[in-house]
PDB file of C-alpha atoms in Angstrom:
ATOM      1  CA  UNK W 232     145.684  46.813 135.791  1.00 41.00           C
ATOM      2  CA  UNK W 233     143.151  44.850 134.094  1.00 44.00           C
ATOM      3  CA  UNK W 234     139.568  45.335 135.592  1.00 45.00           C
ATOM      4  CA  UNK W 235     138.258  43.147 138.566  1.00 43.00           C
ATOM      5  CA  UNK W 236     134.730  43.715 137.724  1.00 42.00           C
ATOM      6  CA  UNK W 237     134.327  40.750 134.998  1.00 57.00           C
ATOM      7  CA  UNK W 238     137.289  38.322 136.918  1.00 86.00           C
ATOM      8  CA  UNK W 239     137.092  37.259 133.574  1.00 91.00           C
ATOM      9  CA  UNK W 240     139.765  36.797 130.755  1.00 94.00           C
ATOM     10  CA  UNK W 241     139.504  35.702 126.992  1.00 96.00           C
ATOM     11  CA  UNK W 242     142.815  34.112 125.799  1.00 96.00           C
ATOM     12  CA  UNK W 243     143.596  32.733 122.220  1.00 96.00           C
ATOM     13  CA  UNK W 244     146.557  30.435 121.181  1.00 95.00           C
ATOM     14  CA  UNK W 245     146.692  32.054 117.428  1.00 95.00           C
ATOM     15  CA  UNK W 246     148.547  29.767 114.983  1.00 90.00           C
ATOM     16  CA  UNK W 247     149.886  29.662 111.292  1.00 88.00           C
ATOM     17  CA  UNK W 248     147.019  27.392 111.046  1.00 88.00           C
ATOM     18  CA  UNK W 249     144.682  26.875 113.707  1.00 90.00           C
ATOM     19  CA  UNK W 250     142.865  28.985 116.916  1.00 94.00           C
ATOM     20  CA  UNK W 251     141.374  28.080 119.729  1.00 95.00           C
ATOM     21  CA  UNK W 252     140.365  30.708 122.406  1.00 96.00           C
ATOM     22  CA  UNK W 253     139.332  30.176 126.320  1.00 96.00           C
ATOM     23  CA  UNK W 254     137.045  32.007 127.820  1.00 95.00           C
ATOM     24  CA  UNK W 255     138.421  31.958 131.584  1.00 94.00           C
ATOM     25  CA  UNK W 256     137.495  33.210 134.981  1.00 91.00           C
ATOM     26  CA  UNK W 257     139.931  34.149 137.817  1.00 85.00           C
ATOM     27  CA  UNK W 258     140.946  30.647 138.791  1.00 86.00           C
ATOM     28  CA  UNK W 259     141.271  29.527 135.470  1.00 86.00           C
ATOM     29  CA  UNK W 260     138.437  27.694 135.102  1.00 90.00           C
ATOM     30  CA  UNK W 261     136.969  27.097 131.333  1.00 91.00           C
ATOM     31  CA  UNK W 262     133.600  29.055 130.927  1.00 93.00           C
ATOM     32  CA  UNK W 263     133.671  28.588 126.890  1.00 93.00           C
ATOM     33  CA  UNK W 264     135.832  27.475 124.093  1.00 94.00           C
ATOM     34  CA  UNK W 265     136.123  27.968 120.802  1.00 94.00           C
ATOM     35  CA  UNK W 266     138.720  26.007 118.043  1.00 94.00           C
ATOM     36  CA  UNK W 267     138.565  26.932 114.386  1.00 93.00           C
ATOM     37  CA  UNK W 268     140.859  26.800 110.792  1.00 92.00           C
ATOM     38  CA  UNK W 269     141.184  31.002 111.192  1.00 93.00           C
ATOM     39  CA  UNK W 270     145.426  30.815 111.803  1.00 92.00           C
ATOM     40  CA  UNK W 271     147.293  33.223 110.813  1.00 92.00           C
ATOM     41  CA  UNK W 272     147.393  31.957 106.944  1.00 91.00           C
ATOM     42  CA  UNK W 273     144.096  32.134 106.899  1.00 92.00           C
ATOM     43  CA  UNK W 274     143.105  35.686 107.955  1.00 91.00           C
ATOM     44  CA  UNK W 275     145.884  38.006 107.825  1.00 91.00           C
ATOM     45  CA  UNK W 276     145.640  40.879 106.875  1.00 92.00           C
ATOM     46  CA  UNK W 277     142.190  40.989 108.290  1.00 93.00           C
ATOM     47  CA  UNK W 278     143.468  40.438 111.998  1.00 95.00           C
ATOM     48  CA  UNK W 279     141.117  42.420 113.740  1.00 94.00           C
ATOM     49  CA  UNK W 280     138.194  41.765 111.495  1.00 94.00           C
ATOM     50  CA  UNK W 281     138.156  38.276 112.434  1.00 95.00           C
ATOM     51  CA  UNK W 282     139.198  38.546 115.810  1.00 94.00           C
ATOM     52  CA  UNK W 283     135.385  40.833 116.745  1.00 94.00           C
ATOM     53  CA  UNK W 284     134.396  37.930 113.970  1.00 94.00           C
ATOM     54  CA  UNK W 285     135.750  35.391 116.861  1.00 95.00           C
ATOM     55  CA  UNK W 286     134.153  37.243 120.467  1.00 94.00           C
ATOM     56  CA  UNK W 287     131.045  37.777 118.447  1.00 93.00           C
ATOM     57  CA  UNK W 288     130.311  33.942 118.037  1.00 93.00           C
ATOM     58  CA  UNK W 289     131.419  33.375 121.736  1.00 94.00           C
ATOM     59  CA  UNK W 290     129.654  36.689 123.272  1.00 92.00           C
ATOM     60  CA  UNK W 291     132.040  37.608 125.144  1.00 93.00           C
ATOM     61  CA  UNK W 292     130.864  41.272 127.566  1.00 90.00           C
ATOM     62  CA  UNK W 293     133.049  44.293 126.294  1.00 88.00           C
ATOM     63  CA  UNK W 294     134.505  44.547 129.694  1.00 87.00           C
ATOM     64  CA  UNK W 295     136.261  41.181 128.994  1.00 92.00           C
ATOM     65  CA  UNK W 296     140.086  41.890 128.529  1.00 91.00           C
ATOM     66  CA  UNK W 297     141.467  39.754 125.630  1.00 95.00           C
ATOM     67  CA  UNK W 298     145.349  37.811 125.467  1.00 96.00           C
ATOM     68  CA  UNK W 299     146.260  36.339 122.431  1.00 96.00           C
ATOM     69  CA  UNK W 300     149.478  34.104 121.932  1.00 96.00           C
ATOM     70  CA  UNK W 301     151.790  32.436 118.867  1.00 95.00           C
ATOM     71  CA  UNK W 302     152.213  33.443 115.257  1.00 94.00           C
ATOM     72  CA  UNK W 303     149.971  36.302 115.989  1.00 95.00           C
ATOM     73  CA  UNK W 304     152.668  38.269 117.618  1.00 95.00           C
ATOM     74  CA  UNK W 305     155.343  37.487 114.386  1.00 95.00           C
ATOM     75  CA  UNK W 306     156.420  39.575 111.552  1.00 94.00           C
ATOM     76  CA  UNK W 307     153.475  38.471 109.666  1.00 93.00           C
ATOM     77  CA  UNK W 308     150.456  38.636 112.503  1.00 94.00           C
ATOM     78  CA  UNK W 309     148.406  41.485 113.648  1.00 95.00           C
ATOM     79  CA  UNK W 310     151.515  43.383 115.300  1.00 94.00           C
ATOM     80  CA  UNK W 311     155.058  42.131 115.324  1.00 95.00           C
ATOM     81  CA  UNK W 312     156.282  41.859 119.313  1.00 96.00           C
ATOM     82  CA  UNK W 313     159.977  41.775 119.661  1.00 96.00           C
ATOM     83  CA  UNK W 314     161.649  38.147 121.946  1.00 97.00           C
ATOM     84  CA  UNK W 315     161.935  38.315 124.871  1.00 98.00           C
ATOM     85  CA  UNK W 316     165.947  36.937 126.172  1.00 97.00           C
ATOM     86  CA  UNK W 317     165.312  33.318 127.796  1.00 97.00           C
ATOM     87  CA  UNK W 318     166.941  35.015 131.113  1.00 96.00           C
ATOM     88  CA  UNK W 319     163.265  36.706 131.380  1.00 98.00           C
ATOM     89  CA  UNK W 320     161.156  34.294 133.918  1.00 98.00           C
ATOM     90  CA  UNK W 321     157.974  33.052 132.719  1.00 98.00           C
ATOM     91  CA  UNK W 322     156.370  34.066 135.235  1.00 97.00           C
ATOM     92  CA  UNK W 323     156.933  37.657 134.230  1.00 96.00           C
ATOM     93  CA  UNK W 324     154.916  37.110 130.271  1.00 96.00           C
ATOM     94  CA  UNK W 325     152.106  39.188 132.043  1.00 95.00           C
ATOM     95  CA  UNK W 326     154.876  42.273 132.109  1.00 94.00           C
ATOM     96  CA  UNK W 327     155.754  42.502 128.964  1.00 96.00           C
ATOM     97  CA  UNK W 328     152.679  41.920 126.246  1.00 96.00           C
ATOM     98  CA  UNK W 329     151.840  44.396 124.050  1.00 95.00           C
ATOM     99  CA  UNK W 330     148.797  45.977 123.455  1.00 94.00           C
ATOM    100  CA  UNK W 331     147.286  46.018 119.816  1.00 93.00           C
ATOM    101  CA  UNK W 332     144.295  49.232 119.678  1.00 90.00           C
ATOM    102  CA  UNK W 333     142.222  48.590 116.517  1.00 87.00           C
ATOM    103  CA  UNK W 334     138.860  50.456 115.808  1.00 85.00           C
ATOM    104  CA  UNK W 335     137.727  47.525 113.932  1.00 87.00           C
ATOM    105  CA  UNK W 336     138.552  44.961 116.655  1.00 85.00           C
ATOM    106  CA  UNK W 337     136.137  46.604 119.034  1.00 85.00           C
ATOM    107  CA  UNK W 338     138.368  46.450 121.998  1.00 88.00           C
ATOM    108  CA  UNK W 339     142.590  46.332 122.796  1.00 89.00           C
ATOM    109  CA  UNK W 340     143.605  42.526 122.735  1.00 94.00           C
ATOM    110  CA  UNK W 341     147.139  42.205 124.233  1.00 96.00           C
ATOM    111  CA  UNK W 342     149.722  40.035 122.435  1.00 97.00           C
ATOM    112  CA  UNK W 343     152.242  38.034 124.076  1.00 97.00           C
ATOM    113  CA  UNK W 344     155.860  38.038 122.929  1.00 97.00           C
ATOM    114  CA  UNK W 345     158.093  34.651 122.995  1.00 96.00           C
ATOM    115  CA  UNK W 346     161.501  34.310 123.153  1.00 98.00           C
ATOM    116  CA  UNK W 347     164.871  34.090 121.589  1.00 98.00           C
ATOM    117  CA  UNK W 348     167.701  31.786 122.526  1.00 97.00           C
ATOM    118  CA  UNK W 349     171.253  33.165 121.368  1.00 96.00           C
ATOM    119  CA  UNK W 350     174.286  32.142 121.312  1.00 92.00           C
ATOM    120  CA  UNK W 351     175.543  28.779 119.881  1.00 92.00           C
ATOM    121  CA  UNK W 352     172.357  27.630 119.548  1.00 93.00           C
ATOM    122  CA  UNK W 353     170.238  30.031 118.026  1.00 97.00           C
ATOM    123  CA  UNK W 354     166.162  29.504 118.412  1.00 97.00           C
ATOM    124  CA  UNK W 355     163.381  31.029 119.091  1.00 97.00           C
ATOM    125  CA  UNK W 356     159.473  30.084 120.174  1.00 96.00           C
ATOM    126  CA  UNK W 357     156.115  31.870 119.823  1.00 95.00           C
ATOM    127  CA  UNK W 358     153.007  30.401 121.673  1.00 93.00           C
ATOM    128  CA  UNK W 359     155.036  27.342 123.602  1.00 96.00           C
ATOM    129  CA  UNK W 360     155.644  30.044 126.229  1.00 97.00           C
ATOM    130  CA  UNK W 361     152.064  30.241 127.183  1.00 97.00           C
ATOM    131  CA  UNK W 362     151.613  27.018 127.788  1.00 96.00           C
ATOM    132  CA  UNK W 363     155.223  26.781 129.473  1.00 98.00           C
ATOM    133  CA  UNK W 364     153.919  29.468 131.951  1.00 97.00           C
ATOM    134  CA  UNK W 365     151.037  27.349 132.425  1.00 96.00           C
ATOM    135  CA  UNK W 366     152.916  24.416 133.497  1.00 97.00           C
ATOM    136  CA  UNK W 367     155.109  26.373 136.108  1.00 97.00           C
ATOM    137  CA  UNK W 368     151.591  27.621 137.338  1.00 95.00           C
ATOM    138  CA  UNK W 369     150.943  23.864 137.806  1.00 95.00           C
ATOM    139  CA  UNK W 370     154.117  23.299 139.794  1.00 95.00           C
ATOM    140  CA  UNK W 371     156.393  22.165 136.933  1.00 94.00           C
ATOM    141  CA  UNK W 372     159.331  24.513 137.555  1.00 95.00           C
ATOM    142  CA  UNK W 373     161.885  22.325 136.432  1.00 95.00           C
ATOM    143  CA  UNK W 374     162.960  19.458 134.118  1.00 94.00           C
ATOM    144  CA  UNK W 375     162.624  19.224 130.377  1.00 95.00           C
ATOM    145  CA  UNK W 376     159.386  19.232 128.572  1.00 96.00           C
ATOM    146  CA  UNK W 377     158.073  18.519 125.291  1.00 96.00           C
ATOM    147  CA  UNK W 378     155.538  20.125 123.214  1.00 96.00           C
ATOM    148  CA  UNK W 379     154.899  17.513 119.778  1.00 95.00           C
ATOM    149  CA  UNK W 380     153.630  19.576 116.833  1.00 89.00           C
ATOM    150  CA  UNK W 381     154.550  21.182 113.228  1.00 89.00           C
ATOM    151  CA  UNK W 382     157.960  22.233 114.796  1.00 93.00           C
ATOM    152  CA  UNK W 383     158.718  20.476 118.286  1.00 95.00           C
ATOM    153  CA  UNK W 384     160.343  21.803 121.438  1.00 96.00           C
ATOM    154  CA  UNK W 385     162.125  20.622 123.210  1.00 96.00           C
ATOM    155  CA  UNK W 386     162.558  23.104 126.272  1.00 97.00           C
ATOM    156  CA  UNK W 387     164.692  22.783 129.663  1.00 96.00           C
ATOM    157  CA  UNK W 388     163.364  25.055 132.447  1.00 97.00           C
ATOM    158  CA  UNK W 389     164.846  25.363 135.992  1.00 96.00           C
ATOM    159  CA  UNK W 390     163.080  27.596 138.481  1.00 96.00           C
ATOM    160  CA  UNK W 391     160.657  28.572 136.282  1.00 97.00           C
ATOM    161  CA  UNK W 392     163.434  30.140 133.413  1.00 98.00           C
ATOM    162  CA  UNK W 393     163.787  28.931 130.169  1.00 98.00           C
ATOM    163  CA  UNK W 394     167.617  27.764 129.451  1.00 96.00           C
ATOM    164  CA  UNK W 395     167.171  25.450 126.964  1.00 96.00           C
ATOM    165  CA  UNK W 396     165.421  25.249 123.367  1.00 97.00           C
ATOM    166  CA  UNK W 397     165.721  22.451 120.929  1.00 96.00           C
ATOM    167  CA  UNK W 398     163.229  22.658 117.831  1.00 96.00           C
ATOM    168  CA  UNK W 399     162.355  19.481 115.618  1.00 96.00           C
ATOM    169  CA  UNK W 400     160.578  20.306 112.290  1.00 94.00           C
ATOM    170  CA  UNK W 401     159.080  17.006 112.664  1.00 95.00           C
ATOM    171  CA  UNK W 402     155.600  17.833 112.179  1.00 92.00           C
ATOM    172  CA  UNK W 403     156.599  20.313 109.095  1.00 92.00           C
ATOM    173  CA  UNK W 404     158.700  17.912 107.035  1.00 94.00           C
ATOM    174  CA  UNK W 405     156.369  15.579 107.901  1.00 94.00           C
ATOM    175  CA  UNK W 406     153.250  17.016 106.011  1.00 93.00           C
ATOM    176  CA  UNK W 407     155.916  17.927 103.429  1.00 93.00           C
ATOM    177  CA  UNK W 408     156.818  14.563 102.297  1.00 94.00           C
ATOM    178  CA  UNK W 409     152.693  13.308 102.542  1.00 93.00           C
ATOM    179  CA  UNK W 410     152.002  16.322 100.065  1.00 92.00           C
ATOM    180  CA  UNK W 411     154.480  16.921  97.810  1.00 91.00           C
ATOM    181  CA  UNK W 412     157.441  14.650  95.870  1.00 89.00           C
ATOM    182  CA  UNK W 413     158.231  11.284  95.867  1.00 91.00           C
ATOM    183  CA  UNK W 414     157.056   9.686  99.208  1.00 94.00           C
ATOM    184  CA  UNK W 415     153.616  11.394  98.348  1.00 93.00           C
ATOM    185  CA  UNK W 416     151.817   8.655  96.317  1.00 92.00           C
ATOM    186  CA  UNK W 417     153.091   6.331  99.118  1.00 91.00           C
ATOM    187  CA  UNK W 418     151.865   7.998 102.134  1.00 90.00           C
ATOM    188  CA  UNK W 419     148.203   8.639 101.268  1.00 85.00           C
ATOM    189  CA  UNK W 420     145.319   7.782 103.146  1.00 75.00           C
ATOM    190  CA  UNK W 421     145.769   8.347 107.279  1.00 76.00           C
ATOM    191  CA  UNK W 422     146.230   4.041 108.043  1.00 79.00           C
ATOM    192  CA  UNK W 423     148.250   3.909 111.788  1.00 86.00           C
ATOM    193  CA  UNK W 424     150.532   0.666 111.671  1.00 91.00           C
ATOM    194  CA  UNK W 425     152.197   0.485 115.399  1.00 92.00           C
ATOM    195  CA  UNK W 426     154.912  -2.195 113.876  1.00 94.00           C
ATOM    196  CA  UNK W 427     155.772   0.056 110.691  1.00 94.00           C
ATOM    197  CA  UNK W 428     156.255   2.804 113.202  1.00 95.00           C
ATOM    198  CA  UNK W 429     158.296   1.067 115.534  1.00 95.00           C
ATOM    199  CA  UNK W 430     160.535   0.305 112.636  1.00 95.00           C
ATOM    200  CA  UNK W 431     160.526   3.651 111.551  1.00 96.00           C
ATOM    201  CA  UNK W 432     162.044   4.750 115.009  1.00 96.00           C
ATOM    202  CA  UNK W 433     164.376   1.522 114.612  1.00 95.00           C
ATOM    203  CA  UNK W 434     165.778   3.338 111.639  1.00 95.00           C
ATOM    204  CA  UNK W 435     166.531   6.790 113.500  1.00 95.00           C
ATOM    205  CA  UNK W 436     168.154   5.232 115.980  1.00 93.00           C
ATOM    206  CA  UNK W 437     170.361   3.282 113.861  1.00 92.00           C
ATOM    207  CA  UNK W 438     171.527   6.486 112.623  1.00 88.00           C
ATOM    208  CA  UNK W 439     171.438   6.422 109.009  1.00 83.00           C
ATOM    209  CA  UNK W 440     171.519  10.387 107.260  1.00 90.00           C
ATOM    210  CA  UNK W 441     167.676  11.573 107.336  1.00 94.00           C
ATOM    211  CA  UNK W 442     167.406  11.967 103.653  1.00 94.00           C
ATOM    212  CA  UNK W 443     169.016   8.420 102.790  1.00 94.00           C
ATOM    213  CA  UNK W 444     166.633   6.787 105.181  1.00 95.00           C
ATOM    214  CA  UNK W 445     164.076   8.840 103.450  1.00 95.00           C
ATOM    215  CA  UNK W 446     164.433   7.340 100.157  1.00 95.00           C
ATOM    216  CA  UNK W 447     165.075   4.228 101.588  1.00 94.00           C
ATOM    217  CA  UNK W 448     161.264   4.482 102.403  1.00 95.00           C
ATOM    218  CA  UNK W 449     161.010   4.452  98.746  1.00 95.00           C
ATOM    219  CA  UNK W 450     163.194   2.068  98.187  1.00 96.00           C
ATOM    220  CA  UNK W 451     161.500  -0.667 100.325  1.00 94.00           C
ATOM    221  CA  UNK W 452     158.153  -0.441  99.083  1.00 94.00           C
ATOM    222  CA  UNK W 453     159.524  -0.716  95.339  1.00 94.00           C
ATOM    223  CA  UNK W 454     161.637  -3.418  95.899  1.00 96.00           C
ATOM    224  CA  UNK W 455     158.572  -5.289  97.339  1.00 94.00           C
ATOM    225  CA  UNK W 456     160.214  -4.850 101.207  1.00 94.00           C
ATOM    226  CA  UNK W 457     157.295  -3.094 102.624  1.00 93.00           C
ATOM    227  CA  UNK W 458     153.936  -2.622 101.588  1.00 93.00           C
ATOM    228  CA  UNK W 459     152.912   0.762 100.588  1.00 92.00           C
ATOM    229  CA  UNK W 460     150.292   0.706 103.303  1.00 92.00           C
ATOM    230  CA  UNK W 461     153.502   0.948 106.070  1.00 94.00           C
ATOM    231  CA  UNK W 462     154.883   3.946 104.428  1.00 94.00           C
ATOM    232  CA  UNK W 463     153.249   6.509 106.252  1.00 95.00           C
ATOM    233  CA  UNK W 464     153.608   4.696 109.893  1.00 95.00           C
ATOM    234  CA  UNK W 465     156.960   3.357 108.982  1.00 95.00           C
ATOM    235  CA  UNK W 466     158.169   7.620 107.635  1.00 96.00           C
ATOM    236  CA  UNK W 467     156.146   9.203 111.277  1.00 96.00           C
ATOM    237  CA  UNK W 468     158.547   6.194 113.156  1.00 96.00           C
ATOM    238  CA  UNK W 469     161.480   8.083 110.951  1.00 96.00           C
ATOM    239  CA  UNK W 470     161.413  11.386 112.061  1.00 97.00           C
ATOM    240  CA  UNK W 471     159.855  11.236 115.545  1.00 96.00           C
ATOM    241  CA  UNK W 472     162.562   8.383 115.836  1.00 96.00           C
ATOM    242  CA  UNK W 473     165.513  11.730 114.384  1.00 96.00           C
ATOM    243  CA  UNK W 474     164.018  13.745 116.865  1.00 95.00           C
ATOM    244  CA  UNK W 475     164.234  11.721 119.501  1.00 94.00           C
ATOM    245  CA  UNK W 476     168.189  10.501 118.871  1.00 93.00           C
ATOM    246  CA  UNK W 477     168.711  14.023 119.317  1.00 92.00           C
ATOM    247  CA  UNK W 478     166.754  14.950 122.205  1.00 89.00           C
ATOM    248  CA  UNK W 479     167.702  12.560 124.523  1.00 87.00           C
ATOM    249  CA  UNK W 480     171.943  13.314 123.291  1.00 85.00           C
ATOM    250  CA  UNK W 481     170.617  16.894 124.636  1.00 86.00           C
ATOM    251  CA  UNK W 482     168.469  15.410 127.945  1.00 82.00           C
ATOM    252  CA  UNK W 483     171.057  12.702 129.131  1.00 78.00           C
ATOM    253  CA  UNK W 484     167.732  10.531 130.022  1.00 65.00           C
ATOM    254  CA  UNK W 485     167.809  11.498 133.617  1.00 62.00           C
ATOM    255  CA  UNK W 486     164.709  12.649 134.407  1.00 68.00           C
ATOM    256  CA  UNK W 487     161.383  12.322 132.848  1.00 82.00           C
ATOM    257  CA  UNK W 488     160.545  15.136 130.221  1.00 92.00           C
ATOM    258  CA  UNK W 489     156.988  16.584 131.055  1.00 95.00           C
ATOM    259  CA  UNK W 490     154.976  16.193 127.518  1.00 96.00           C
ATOM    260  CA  UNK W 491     152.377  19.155 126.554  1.00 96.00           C
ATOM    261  CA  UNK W 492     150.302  17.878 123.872  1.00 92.00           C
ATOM    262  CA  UNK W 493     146.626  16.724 122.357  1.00 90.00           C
ATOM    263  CA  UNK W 494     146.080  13.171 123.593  1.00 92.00           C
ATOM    264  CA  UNK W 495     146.967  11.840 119.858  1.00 91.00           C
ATOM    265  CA  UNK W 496     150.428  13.662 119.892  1.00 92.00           C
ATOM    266  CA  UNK W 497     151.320  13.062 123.587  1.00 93.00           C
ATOM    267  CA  UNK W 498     150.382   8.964 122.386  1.00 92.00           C
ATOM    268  CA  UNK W 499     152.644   8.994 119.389  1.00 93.00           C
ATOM    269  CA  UNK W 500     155.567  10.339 121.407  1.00 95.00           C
ATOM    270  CA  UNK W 501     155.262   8.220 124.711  1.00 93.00           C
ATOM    271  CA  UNK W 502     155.368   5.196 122.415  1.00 93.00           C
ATOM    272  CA  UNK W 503     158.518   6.826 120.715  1.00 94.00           C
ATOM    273  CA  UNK W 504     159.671   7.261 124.789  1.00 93.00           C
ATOM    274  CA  UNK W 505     159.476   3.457 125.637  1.00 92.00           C
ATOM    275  CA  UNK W 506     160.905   2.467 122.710  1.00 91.00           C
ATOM    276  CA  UNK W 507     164.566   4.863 123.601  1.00 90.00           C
ATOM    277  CA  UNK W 508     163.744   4.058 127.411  1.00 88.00           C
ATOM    278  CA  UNK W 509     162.108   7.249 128.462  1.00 88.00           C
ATOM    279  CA  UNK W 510     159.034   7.513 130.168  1.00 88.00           C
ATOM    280  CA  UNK W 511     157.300  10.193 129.422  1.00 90.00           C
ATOM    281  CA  UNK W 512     154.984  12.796 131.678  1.00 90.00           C
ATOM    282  CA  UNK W 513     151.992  14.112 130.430  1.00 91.00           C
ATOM    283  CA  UNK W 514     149.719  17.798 130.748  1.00 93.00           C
ATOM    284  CA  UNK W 515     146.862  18.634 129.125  1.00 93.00           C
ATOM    285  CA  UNK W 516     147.868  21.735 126.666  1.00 93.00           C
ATOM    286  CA  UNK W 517     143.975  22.677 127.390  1.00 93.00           C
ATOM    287  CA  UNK W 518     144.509  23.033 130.942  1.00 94.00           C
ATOM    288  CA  UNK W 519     147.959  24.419 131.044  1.00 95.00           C
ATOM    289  CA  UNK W 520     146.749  27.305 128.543  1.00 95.00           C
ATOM    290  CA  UNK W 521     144.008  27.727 131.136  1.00 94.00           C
ATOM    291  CA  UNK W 522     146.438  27.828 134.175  1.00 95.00           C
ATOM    292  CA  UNK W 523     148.366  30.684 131.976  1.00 95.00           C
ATOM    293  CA  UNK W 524     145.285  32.840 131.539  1.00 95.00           C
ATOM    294  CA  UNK W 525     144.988  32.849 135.147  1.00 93.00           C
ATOM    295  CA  UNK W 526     148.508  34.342 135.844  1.00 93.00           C
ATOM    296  CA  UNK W 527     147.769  37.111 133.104  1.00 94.00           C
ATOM    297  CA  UNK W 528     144.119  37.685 134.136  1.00 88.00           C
ATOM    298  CA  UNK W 529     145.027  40.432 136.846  1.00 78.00           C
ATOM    299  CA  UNK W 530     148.562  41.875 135.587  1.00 82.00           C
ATOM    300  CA  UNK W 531     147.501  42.992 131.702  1.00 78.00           C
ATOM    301  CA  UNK W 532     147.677  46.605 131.727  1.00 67.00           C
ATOM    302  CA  UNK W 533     144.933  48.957 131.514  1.00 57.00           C
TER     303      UNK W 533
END
């Protein structure tokens, strides 16, 4: 068992493209924080290098166990950790990490593993089962959440077990068509237009094919339909709006999903909500990530 001396635990959610890491004591509670551009792009295959880098800046004791979480634990992180079957209770993450022992790291940091859906519908997650945990900590045990980012889930727990997974590229395709092809030159600059949104989601739901409404996005601001300046708005309304169809075909609307998100994210999507007649529940991913810790703090082996 981890050590009761410190009561202390450092956890990082580890990215493709971002990190942030909680310093924690046994109830949970924040002591530090740290957020940086060090993902998993960034530093492999310097892993451990840049994790002593990261407990360094935030002097954390050596005593201090360490938990990391997400793209860390994939094929091309520090160690690959195999899925875990959705059967597995959340509650039992703290069971099954893996242990990564690196001279250069300076101590062990243990790696959580996510999970696999099979069957019909394949999918997988790595790092939304951290914060998943964290919400059953909470008391959320049941009901569908949603956690808005690069690839969205969409995730159905009763009891604390995972028995659903949906995943969105949203975010993904997203900073696709900003960066690259012909939407590009239409969607620079980062102006928010509510109405070009809303009509954006009016699209989804109509149903047209994604990649006809797509170039209809081109189409409209060519013909002299839309100003360029919507593009962007009216393109986020698109494919939050295609997620959304989808999610609440898989939901039935019943009860309100729980959404797990930065206050930008969890804004975006409770304004997507309203508009499909969903009201939306909200959780701070900071203090659900916190809420994990605390579950792991005392169960990480030795």
């Amino acid at each position: 068992m981890a050590s009761s001396a410190s009561h202390r635990l450092l956890g990082i959610d580890w990215g493709s493209s971002n990190r942030r890491a909680y310093l924690v004591d046994a109830a949970g509670a924040s002591l530090a924080t740290r957020a940086d551009d060090q993902g998993m792009l960034a530093v492999r295959p310097d892993f451990a290098g840049s994790f002593a880098a990261l407990v360094a800046d935030m002097g954390v004791d050596p005593d201090v166990p360490a938990v990391a979480s997400g793209m860390v634990g994939s094929a091309q992180g520090w160690r690959e950790v195999p899925y875990l079957d959705i059967g597995v209770p959340l509650e039992a993450l703290p069971d099954h990490v893996v242990r990564v022992d690196d001279p250069r790291a300076g101590r062990p940091c243990f790696i959580v593993p996510g999970y696999v859906q099979r069957g019909e519908h394949v999918d997988v997650m790595r790092g939304e089962e951290t914060q998943l945990l964290g919400a059953v900590a909470l008391g959320r045990r049941d009901g569908w959440f949603v956690l808005p980012g690069t690839h969205s889930k969409w995730v159905h727990l009763a009891d604390g077990v995972i028995r659903r997974i949906a995943t969105f590229m949203t975010g993904e395709l997203f900073a696709m068509v900003s960066a690259h092809g012909t939407l590009a030159p239409l969607m620079a600059g980062d102006h928010d237009d509510d109405g070009a949104f809303v009509a954006g989601l009016d699209a989804a739901r109509r149903g047209a094919p994604l990649s006809n409404a797509l170039f209809g996005v081109r189409a409209r601001v060519v013909s002299g339909a839309m100003p360029a300046a919507q593009a962007r708005s009216f393109v986020s309304g698109l494919l939050v709006g295609t997620e959304f169809v989808a999610a609440v075909g898989l939901t039935g609307g019943a009860v309100p999903p729980t959404c797990i998100g930065s206050p930008v994210l969890r804004a975006r999507y409770a304004r997507a909500a309203v508009h499909f007649g969903i009201t939306l529940a909200g959780l701070d991913p900071d203090r659900v990530y916190c809420a994990a810790l605390a579950r792991f703090l005392d169960r990480i082996p030795s």
